[in-house]
XYZ file of C-alpha atoms in Angstrom:
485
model
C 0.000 0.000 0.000
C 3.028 2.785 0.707
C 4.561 2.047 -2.911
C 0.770 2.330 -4.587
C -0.213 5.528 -2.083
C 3.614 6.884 -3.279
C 2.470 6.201 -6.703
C -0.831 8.134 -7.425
C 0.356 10.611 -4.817
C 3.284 11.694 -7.182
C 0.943 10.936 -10.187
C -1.323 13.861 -8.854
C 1.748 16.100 -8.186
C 2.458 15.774 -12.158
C -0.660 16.089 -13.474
C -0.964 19.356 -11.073
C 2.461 20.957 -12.584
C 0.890 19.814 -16.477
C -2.252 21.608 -15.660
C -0.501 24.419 -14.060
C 2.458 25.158 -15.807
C 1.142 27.006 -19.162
C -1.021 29.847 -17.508
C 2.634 30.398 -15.995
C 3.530 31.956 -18.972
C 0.231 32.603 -20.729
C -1.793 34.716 -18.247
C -1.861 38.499 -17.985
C -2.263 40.552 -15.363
C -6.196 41.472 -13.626
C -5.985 45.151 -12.601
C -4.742 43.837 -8.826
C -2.651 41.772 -9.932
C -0.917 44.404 -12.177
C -1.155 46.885 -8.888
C 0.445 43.796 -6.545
C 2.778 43.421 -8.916
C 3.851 47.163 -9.301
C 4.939 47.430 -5.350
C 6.452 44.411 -5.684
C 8.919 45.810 -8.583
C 9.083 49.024 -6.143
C 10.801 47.040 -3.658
C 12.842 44.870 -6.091
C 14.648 47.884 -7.322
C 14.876 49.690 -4.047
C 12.954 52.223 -5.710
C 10.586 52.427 -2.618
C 11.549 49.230 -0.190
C 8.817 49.915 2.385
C 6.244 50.992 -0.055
C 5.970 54.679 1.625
C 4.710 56.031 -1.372
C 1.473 53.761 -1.539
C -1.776 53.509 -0.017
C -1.386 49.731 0.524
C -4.437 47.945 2.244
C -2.948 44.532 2.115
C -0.328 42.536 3.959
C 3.278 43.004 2.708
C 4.236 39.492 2.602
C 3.476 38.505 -0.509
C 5.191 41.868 -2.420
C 8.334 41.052 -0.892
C 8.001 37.283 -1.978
C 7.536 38.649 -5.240
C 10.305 41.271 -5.399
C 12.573 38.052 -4.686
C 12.077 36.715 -8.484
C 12.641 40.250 -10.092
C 16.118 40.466 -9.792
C 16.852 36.797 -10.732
C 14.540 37.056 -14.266
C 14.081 40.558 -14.973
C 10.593 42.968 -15.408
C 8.969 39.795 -16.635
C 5.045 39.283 -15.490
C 5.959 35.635 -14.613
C 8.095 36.428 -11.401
C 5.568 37.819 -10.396
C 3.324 34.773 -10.434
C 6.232 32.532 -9.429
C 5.160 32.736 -5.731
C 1.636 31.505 -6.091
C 2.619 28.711 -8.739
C 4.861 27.714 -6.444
C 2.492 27.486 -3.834
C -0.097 25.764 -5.357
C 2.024 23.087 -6.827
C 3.074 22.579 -3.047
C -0.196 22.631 -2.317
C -0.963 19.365 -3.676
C 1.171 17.154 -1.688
C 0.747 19.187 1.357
C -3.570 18.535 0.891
C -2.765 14.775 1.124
C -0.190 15.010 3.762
C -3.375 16.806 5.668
C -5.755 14.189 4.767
C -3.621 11.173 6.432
C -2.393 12.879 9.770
C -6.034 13.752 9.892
C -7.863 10.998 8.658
C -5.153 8.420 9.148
C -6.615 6.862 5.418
C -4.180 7.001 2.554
C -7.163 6.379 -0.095
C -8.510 9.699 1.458
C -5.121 11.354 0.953
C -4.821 10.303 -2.349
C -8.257 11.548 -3.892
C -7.797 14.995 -1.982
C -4.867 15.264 -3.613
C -6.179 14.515 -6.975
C -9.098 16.888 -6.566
C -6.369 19.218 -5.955
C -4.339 18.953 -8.653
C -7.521 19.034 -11.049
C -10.049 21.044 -9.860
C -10.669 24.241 -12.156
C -10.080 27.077 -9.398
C -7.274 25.612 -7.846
C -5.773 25.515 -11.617
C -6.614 29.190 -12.760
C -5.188 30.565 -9.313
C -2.111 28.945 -9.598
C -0.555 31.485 -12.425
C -1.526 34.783 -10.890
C -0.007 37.352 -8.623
C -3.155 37.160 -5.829
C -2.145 36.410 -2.651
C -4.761 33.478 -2.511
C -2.498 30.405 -3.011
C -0.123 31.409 -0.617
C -2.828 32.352 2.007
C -3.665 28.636 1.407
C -0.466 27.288 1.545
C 0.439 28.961 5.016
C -2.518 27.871 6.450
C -2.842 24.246 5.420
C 0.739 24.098 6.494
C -0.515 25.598 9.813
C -3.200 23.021 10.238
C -0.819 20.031 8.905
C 2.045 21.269 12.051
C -0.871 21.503 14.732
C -2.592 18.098 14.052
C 0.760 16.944 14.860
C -0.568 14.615 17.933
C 1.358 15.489 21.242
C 1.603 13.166 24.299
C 2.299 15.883 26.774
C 3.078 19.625 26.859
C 6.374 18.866 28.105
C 6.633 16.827 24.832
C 5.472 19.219 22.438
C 8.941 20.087 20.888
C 8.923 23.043 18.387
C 6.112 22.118 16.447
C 3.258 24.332 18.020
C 5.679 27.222 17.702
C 5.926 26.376 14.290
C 2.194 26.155 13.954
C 2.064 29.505 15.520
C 4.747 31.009 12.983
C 2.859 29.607 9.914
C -0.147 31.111 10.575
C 1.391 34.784 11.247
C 2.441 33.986 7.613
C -0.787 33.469 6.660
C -1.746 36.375 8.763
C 1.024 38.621 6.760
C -0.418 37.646 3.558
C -3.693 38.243 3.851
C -6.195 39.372 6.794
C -8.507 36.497 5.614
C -6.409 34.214 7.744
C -8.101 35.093 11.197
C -11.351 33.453 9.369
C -9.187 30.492 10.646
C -8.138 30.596 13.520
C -11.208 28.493 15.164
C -10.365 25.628 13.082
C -6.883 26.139 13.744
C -7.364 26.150 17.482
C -9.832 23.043 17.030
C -7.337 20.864 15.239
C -4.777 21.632 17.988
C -7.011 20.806 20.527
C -7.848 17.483 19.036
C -4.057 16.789 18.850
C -3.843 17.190 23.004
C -2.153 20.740 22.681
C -2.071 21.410 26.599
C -0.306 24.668 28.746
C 3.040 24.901 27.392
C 2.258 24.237 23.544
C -0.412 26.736 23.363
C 2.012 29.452 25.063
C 4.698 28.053 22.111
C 1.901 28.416 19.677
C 1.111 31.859 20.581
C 4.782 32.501 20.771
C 5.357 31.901 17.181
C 2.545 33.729 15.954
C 2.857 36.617 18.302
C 6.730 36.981 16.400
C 5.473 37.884 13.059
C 2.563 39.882 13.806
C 5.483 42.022 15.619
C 7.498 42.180 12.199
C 4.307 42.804 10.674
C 3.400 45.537 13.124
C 7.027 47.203 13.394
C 6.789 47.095 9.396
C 3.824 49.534 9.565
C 5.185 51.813 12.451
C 7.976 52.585 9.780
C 5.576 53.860 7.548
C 3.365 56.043 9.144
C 2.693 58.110 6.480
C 1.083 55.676 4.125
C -2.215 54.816 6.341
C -3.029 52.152 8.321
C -3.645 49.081 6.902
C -6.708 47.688 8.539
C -7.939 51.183 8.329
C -7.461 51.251 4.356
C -8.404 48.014 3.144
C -12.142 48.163 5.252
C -12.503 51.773 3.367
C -11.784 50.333 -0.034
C -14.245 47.193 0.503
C -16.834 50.191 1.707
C -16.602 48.344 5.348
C -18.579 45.210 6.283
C -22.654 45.237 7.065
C -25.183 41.987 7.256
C -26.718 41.712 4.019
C -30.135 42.898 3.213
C -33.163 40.867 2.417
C -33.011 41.285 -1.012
C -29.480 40.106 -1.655
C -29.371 36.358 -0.122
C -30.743 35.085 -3.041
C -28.409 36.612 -5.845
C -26.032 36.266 -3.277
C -26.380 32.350 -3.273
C -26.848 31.903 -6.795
C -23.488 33.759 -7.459
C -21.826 31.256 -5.256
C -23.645 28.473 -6.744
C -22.516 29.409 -9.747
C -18.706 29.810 -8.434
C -19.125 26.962 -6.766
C -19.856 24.667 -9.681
C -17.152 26.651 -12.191
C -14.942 25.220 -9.073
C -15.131 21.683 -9.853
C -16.594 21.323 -12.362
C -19.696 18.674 -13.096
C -17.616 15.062 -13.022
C -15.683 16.567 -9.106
C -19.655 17.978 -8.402
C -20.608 13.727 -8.516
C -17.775 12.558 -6.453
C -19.082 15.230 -4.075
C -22.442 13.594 -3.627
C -20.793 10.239 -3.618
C -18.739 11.599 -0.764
C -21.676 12.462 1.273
C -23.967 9.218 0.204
C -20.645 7.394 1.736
C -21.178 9.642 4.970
C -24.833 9.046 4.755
C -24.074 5.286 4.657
C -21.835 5.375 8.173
C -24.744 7.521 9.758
C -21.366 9.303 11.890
C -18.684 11.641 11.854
C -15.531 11.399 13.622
C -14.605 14.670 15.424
C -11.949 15.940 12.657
C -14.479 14.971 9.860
C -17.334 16.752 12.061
C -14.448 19.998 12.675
C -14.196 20.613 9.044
C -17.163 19.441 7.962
C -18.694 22.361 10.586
C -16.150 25.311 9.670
C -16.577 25.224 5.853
C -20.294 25.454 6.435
C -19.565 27.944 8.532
C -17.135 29.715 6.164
C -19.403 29.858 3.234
C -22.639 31.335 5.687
C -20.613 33.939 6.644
C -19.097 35.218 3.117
C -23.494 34.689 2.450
C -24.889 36.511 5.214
C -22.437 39.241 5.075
C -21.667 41.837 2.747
C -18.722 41.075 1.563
C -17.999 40.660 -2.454
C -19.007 37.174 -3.903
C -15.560 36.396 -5.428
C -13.379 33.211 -6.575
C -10.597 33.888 -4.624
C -12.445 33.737 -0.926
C -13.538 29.996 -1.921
C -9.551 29.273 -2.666
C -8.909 28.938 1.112
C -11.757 26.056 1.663
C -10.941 24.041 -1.309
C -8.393 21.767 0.320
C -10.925 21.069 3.255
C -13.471 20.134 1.135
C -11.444 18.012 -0.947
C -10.524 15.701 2.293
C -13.781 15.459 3.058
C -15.067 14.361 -0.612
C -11.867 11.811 -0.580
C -12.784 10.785 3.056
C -16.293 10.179 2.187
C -15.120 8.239 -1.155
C -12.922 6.431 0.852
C -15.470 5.369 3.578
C -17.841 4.553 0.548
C -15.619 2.570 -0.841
C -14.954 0.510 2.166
C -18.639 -0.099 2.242
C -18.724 -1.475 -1.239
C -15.812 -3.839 0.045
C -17.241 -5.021 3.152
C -20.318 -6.561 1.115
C -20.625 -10.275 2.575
C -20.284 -11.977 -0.853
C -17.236 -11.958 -2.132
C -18.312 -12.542 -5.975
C -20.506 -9.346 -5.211
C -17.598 -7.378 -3.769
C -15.272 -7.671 -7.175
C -18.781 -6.420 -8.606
C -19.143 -3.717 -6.597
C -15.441 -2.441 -6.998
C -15.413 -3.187 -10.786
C -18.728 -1.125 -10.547
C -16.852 1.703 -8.546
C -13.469 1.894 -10.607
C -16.019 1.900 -14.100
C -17.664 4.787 -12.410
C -14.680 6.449 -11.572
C -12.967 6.005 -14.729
C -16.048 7.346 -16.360
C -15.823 10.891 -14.170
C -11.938 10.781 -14.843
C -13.036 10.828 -19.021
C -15.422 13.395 -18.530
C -13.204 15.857 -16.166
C -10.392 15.803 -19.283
C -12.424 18.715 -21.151
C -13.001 20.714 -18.004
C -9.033 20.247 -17.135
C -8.056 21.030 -20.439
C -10.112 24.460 -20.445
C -8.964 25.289 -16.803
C -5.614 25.313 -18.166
C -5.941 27.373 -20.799
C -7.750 30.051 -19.244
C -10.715 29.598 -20.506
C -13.327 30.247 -16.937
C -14.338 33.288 -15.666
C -12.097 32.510 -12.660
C -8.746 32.899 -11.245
C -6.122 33.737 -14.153
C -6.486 33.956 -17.632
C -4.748 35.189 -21.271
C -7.411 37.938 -21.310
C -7.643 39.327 -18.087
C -5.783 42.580 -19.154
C -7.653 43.392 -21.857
C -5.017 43.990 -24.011
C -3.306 46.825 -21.943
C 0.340 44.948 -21.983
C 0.401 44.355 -25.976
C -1.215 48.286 -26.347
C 1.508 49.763 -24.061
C 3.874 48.520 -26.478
C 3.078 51.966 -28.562
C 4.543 53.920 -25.948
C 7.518 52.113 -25.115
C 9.603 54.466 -26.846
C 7.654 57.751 -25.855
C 9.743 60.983 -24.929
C 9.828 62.177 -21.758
C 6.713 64.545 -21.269
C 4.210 62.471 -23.227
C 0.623 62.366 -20.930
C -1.165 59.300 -21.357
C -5.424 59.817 -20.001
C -6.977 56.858 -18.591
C -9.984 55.812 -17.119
C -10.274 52.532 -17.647
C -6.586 50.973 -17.069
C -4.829 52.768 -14.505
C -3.326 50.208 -12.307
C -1.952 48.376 -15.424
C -0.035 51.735 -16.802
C 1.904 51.498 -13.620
C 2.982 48.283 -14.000
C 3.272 48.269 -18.281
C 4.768 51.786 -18.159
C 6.868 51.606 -15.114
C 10.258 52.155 -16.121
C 8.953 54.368 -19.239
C 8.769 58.422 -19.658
C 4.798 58.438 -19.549
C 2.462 59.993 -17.457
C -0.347 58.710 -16.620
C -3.640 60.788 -16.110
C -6.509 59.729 -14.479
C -9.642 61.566 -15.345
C -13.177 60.787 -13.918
C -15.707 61.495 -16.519
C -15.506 63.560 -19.948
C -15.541 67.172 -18.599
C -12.416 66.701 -16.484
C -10.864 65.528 -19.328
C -11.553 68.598 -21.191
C -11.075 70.708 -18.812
C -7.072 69.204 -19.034
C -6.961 69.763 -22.370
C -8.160 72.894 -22.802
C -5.408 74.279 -19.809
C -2.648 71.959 -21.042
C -3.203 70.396 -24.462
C -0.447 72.681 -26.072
C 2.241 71.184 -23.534
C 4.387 68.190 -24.238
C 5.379 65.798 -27.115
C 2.138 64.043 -26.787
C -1.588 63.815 -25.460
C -2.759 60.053 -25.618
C -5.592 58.451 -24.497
C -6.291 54.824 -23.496
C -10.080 53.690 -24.431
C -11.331 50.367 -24.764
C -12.254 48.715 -28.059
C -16.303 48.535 -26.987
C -19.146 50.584 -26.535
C -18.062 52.113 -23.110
C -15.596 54.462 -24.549
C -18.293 56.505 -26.775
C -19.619 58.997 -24.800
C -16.187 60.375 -24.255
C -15.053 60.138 -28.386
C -18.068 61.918 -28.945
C -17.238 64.597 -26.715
C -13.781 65.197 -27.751
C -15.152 65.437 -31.303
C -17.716 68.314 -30.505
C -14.954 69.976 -28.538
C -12.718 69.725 -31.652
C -10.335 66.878 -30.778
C -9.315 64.181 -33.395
C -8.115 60.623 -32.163
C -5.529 59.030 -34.303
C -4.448 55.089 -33.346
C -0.595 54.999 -32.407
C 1.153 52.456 -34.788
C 2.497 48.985 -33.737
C -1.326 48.435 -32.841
C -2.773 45.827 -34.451
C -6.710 46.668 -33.949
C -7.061 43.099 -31.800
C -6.567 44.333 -27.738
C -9.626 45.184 -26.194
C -7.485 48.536 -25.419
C -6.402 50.929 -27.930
C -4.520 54.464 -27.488
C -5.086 57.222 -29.758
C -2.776 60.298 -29.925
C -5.166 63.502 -29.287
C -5.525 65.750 -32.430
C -7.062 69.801 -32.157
């Protein structure tokens, strides 16, 4: 059984880096991503280490992570998605790891792994510069340290400082991370965490919220960051009658461009296997009870229904589908005939074989980009190939943008552009008029669609002519036009 669980485990791990490895190189950058990635450059070239110059409402850890690659491959959009590929293809054998210290079942282990590797939101965040698959990676590595079973406090070693530790990196990614702590404290609990450990625990934890802390006290300029990040999410309230229903078929629908139909079915063999053992053993019942939980509370409250806050869960629920398959499964093979058993697993591994087949499309599409989720080849728009046309603009030249301003900072960073921002037509006029004389050039960014027609038609009754910048090839769903009088 340890060469066969070896086996599929590292069979998993490949198909993961396969699945993973093209959106690597393929994706472009969503607007955050493009704004993470800009104050990670900031810090790579020393160009502003402790980002004093920016309102940032996010933990650092993840920018510095990222400023790591930059100087080892260059302004390349890739390092900046090295630290979440990286983390999700860790990911993988860190979910079955999970699954056995918690489940003690390798079959369990195995198919959480698998789901893993395969599933179509794990796959599209792995190429992207959110600090989602790191989040997850700290704190499944948090969990994984604090199952560790301990036969006395005095016994406890390092390892619940270590727990402690992983989760104030989880903490110092993202602010998500407290969301955890209840399961964290749960799991430790159940592995006889007494006096000392939890002081060891805290202990480890309490040493990077310090860093994190004494990194904010250096900058006390740029805003707190609990302060800015609940401003820019317009704070949190309890949502209104009228929302729980769009609310929950938004997540339904996230929920099944998660999986995917064939993982969906495994999922309701999981819980018929359950069903079947009418009982849940206390982990099964832990995690079973936070991700229930964890999805109420991103339903009941306000916050944005987004892919990225169902990232966190997915490992859970995957070693709860492969513990449920796996106690299945040992119901199929505990049948009294054993004629009828062979049936029964023939039946099974027909069934599963058939789900495998029918995942392939979903995989292949989840690689390439092709769900409204996570990464993709089009999430830019087109900004990177469009700012191509002002590569070689002279110093001076004003580029005005609505649409695309977080990707001009990356795109244009080390250029001679200016970027500015105007909020509706008039302001952009009202620019012109005082300062269209000035400079080399007066661009403007619009996208290729019906949104950017109210303001061409008002620079044509002012007088204003818009002329496409060569090198552009008509294609990008962004286009920049030099301004005419």
């Amino acid at each position: 059984m340890a060469r066969s669980w070896r086996f599929w485990l590292l069979l998993s791990c490949w198909l993961g880096a396969v699945l993973r490895f093209r959106g690597l190189f393929a994706n472009t950058f969503h607007a955050d991503e493009a704004l993470f990635a800009t104050w990670a450059r900031l810090i790579a070239v020393w160009r502003d280490p402790l980002l004093l110059t920016q309102a940032v409402d996010k933990p650092p850890l993840l920018f510095y992570l990222q400023a790591l690659f930059y100087p080892l491959f260059g302004p390349v959009e890739f390092a900046a998605r090295l630290p979440s590929w990286i983390a999700s293809l860790l990911l993988i054998p860190l979910t079955a790891q999970l699954a056995r210290r918690l489940t003690g079942d390798r079959a369990a282990a195995v198919v959480a792994a698998f789901l893993v590797a395969v599933a179509p939101l794990a796959v599209q965040f792995s190429a992207t510069a959110f600090s989602d698959a790191p989040l997850t990676l700290w704190l499944m590595a948090a969990l994984y340290v604090a199952a560790r079973p301990h036969s006395s406090p005095d016994r406890a070693g390092p390892w619940p400082w270590a727990a402690g530790l992983l989760f104030g990196l989880a903490l110092a990614t993202k602010y998500q991370a407290l969301l955890f702590a209840p399961l964290l404290v749960a799991m430790a609990w159940l592995a006889g965490w007494r006096g000392a450990a939890w002081r060891r625990g805290l202990a480890g934890f309490v040493v990077v919220v310090g860093l994190l802390l004494l990194w904010q006290a250096l900058r006390p300029a740029a805003g707190g960051l609990v302060g800015l990040q609940w401003a820019n999410i317009g704070g949190i309230r309890p949502v209104r009658s009228w929302e729980l229903w769009p609310r929950l078929a938004q997540m339904g629908w996230l929920w099944r461009l998660t999986w995917g139909w064939p993982l969906l079915a495994l999922s309701a063999a999981a819980l018929t296997g359950f069903a079947a053992r009418r009982r849940l053993m206390p982990v099964e019942a832990g995690l079973l009870l936070f991700v229930v939980a964890y999805l109420a509370l991103h339903w009941l409250w306000a916050v944005p229904v987004w892919d990225r806050y169902l990232l966190p869960i997915l490992p859970l629920i995957a070693i709860l589908i492969g513990r449920g398959l796996s106690v299945l499964w040992s119901a199929f093979c505990g049948l009294r005939s054993v004629v009828c058993g062979r049936r029964s697993r023939q039946f099974v591994f027909a069934a599963l074989a058939v789900l495998a087949l029918a995942h392939l499309p979903i995989a292949a599409a989840a690689r390439a980009g092709r769900y409204p989720i996570g990464g993709q080849p089009t999430a830019d728009g087109g900004a990177a190939r469009a700012a191509e046309a002002l590569k070689d603009a002279p110093y001076g030249t004003v580029l005005y943008d609505h649409w695309y301003s977080w990707h001009w900072r990356y795109q244009l960073f080390d250029g001679r552009v200016y970027v500015s921002w105007f909020p509706h037509a008039d302001a952009l006029l009202a620019d012109l008029a005082a300062f269209g004389g000035v400079g080399p050039l007066r661009a403007i960014a619009l996208p290729a669609s019906a949104a950017a027609r109210p303001v061409v038609r008002r620079l044509a009754e002012s007088g204003y002519r818009l002329e496409p910048l060569p090198g552009q090839d008509g294609t990008a769903g962004v286009i920049i036009y030099r301004i005419g009088h």
